[in-house]
Coordinates of C-alpha atoms in Angstrom, one line a residue:
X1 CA 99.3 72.3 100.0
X2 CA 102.5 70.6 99.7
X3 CA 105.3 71.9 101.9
X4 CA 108.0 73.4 99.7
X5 CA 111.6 72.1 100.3
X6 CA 113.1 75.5 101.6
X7 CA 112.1 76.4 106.0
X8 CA 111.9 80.0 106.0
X9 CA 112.3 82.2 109.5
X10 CA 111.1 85.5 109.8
X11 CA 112.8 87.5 112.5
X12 CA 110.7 90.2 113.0
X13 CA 106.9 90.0 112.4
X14 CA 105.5 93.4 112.5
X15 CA 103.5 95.4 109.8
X16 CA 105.8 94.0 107.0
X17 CA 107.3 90.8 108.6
X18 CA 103.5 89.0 109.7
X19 CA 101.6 89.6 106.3
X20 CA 105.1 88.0 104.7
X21 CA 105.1 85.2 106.8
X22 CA 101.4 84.8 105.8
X23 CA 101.6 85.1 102.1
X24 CA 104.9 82.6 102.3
X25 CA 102.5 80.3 104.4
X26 CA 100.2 80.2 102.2
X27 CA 102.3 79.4 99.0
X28 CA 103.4 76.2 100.5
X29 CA 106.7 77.0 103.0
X30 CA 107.3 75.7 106.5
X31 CA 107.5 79.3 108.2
X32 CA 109.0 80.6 111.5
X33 CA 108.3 83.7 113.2
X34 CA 109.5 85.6 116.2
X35 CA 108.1 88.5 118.3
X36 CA 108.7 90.6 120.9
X37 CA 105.3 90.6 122.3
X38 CA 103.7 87.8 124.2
X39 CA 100.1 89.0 122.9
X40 CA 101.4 88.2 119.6
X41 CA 101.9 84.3 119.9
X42 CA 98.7 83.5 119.0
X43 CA 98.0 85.7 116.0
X44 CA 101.0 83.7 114.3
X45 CA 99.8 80.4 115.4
X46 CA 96.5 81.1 113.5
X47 CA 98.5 81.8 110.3
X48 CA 100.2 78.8 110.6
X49 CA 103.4 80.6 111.6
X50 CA 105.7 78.9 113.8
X51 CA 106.3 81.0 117.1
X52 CA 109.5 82.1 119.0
X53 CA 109.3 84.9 122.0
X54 CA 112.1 86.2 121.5
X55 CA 114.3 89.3 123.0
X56 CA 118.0 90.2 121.6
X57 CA 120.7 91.2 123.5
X58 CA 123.9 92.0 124.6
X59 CA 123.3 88.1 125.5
X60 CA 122.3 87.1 122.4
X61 CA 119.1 85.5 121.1
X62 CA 118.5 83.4 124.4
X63 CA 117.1 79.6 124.7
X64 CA 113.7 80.7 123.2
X65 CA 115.1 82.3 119.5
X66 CA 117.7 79.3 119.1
X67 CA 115.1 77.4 117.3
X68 CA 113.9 80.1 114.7
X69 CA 117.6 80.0 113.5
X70 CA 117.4 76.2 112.4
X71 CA 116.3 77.1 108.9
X72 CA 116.9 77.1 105.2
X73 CA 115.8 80.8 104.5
X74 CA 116.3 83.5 107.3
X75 CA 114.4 87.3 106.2
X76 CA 115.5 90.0 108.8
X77 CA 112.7 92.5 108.9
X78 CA 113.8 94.0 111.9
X79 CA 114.3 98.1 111.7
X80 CA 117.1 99.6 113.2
X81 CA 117.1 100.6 117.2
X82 CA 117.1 104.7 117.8
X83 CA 120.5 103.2 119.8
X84 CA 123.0 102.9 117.0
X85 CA 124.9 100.7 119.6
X86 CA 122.0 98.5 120.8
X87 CA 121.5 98.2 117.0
X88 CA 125.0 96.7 116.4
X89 CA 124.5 94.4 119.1
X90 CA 121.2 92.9 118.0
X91 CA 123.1 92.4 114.4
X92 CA 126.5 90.9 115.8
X93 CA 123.7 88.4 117.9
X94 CA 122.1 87.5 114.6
X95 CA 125.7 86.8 112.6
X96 CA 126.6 84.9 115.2
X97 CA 123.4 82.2 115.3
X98 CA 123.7 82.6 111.1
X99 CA 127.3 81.2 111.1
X100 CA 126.4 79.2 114.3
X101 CA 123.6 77.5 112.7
X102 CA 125.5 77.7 109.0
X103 CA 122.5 79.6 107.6
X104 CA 122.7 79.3 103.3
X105 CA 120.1 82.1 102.9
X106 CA 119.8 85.2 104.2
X107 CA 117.2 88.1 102.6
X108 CA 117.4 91.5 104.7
X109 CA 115.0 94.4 105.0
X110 CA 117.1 97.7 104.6
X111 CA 115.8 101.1 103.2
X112 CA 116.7 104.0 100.4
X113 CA 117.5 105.9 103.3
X114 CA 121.0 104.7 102.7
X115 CA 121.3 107.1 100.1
X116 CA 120.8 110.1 102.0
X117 CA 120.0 113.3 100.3
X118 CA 121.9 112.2 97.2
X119 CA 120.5 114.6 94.5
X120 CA 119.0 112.8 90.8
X121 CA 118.2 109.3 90.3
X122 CA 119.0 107.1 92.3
X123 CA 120.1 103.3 91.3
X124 CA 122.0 100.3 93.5
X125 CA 125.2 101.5 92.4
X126 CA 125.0 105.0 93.9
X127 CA 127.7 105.8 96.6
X128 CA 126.0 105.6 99.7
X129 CA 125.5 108.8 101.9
X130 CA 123.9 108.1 105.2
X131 CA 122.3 110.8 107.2
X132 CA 121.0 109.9 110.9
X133 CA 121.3 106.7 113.1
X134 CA 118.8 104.7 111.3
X135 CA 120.5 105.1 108.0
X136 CA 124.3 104.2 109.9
X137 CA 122.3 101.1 111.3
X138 CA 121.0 99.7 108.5
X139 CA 124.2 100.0 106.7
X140 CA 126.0 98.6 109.5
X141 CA 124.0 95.5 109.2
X142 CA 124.2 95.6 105.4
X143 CA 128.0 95.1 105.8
X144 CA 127.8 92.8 108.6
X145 CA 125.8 90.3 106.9
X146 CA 127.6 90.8 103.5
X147 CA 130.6 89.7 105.5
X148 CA 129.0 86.4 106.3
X149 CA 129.5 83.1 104.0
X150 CA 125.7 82.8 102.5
X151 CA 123.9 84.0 100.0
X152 CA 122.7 87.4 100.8
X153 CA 119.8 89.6 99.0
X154 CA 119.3 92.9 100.4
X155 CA 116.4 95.0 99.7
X156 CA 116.4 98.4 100.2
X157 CA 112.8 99.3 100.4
X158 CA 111.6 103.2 99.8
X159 CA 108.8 104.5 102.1
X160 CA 106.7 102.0 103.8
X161 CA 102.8 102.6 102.8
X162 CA 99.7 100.7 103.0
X163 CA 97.8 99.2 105.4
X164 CA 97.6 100.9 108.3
X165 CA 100.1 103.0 107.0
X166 CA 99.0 106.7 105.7
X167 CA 101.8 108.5 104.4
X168 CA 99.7 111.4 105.1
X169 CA 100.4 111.8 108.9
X170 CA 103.9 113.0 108.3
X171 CA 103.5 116.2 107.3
X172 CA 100.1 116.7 109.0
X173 CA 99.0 120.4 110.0
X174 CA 102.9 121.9 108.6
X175 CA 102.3 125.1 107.0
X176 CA 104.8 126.5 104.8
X177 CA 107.1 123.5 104.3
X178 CA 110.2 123.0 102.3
X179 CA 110.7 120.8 99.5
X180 CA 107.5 121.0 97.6
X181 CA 109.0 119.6 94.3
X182 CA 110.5 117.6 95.7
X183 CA 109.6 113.5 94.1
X184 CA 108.3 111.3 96.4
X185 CA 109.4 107.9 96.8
X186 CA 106.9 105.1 98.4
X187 CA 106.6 101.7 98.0
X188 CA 103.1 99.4 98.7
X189 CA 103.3 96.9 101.9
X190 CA 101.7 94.5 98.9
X191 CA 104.7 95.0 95.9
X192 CA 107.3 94.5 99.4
X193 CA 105.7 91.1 100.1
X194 CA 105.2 89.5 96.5
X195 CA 108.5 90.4 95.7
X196 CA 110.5 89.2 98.5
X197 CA 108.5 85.9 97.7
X198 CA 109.2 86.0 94.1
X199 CA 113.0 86.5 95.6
X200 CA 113.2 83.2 97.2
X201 CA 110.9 81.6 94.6
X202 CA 113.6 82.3 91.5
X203 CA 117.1 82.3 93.4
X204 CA 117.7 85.8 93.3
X205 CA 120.3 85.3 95.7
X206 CA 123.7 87.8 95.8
X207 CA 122.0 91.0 95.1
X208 CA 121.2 94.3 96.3
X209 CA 117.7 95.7 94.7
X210 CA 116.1 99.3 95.1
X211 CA 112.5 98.9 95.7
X212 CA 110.3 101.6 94.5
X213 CA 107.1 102.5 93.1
X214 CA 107.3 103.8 89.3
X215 CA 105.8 107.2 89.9
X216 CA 107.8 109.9 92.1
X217 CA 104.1 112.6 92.5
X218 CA 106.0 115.6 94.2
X219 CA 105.7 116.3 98.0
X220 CA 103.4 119.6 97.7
X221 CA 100.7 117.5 96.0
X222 CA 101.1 114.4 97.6
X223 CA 101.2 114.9 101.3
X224 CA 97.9 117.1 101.1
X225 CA 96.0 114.9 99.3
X226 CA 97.6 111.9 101.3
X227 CA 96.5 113.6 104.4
X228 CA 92.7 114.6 103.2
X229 CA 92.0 111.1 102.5
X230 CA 93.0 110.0 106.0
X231 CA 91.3 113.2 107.7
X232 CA 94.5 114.5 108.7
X233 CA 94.8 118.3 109.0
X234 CA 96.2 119.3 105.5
X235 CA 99.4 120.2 104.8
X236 CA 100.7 122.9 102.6
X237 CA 104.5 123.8 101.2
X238 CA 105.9 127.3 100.2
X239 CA 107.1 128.0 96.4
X240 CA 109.9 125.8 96.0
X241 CA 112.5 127.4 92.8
X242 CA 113.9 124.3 92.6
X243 CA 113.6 121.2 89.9
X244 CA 112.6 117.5 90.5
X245 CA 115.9 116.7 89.4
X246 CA 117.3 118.7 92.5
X247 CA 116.1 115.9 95.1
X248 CA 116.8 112.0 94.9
X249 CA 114.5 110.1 92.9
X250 CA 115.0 106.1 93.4
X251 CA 115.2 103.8 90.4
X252 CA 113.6 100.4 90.6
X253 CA 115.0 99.1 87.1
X254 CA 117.1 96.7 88.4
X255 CA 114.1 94.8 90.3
X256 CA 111.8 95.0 87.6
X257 CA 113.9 93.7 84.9
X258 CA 115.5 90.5 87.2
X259 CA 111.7 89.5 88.1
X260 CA 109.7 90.9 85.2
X261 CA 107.9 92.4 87.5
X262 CA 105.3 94.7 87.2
X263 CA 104.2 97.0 90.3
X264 CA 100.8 96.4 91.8
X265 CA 100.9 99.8 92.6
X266 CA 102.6 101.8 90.4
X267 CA 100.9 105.1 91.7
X268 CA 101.6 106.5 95.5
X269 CA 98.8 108.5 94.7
X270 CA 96.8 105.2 94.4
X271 CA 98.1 103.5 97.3

C-alpha cells in the first residue's frame, strides 16, 4: 500500500498504543513506536513499526527517542506515573522535543477520570473535578500540551476493556459493595483504535472528545456477570436507594456526531 503523506509516532505502545500503531500501519502511514522494554523491539519490527528504546527522564528523552519525535503526527498513549512529579517530568520532556522538533500534530490519550465523581451526564464541557494522582496527571498534561502551538485532539477515553482486559477482575470476590446502580462507563480497545484513526484521517484536529460506549448497564449487574465470564470469584453489591442519575454517566454525543460514527460495541455487556 501506498505510504500516506502524514509520519505518525506513537509514544507509548502498550495494550492500546501497539494494536494502534498496527491498524495505522496497515492503512498506509509511515509509523514510529517507542517502548520501554528491550523484549519489545522486535514485536514492533514485525508490524512494520519503526522502533525507539526509549526511557524519559528528568534528562529528557535521551539520544535513542530523538528520532521518534521527527514526525508529522505524534499520539501520546502514555498513562500517568503513580509519581505525580515524575509524571510532570515525563510531560515537560515531551513539550519540550514537540516545540523542539516543531511538532504540527499532536493526539493525546487522557481519561473520563478527569471528571471525578461529578454526578449526571457527563459531556466535554463539564467543569472538571479530579480525584487522585492519576486524574491531576492527566490533566496536568492536558494543559501542558494545550499550551503548546499545534493542533491538539485530546481524547478522554472511559474504562479500558477488551483484549486481555476483563473488566471483571475489579471487583472480584467483594461482597456487599457500594454503588450498585451505579452506570457503568467502558469503552472497547477496538472503538479506541478506529477512532483515533478516523481522527487523523478527517482533520479532527483542536478538539476534546468523551469517548464512551452507548450503554451505561449498572455496576451490580455488570461486574458479576463480567466476572463469571472470566472465572473470577463473583462479586455482589448491597441495596443501593439511590438513582442512576445520582452517579456520572459520560456522553459520547460529541464524537459520534463529528465522525458519524457508530460504536462497534455499543454494549459493555457485549464487550
Amino acid at each position: 500500500m501506498e505510504s500516506n503523506r502524514n509520519r505518525i509516532s506513537i509514544l507509548g505502545t502498550g495494550w492500546l498504543g501497539l494494536p494502534l500503531g498496527k491498524h495505522l500501519k496497515d492503512l498506509g502511514y509511515d509509523v514510529k513506536g517507542s517502548t520501554t522494554s528491550p523484549e519489545k523491539i522486535l514485536k514492533l519490527k514485525e508490524f512494520g513499526i519503526q522502533p525507539y528504546l526509549i526511557e524519559i527522564d528528568e534528562k529528557g528523552v535521551g539520544e535513542n527517542g530523538a528520532g521518534l519525535f521527527d514526525t508529522d503526527i505524534l499520539i501520546i498513549t502514555i498513562p500517568p506515573a503513580r509519581n505525580l512529579e515524575r509524571y510532570k517530568i515525563i510531560i515537560q520532556a515531551i513539550t519540550n522535543q514537540i516545540q523542539e522538533k516543531d511538532i504540527k500534530k499532536v493526539l493525546y490519550t487522557s481519561s473520563t477520570g478527569v471528571y471525578g465523581n461529578t454526578a449526571g451526564m457527563v459531556d466535554e464541557t463539564t467543569v472538571l473535578n479530579p480525584r487522585g494522582i492519576s486524574a491531576e496527571g492527566v490533566i496536568f498534561a492536558e494543559r501542558a500540551f494545550q499550551a503548546l502551538n499545534t493542533d491538539l485532539t485530546i481524547v478522554r477515553f472511559a474504562g479500558l476493556a477488551g483484549e486481555n482486559r476483563n473488566p471483571g477482575r475489579f471487583f472480584a470476590g467483594r461482597k456487599d459493595g457500594t454503588g450498585g446502580n451505579a452506570p457503568v462507563n467502558f469503552v472497547h480497545q477496538t472503538d479506541c483504535i478506529l477512532i483515533m484513526a478516523q481522527i487523523i484521517k478527517d482533520n479532527h484536529w483542536n478538539e476534546i472528545f468523551n469517548i464512551c460506549a452507548d450503554t451505561h448497564p449498572p455496576k451490580h449487574l455488570f461486574y458479576p456477570f463480567k466476572a463469571k465470564e472470566g472465572s473470577f470469584d463473583v462479586p455482589t453489591f448491597a441495596q443501593d436507594n439511590k438513582k442512576a442519575s445520582d452517579y456520572k454517566t459520560i456522553s459520547n454525543a460529541k464524537i459520534k456526531a463529528a465522525l458519524n460514527y457508530e460504536f462497534k460495541y455499543p454494549n459493555p455487556m457485549e464487550f
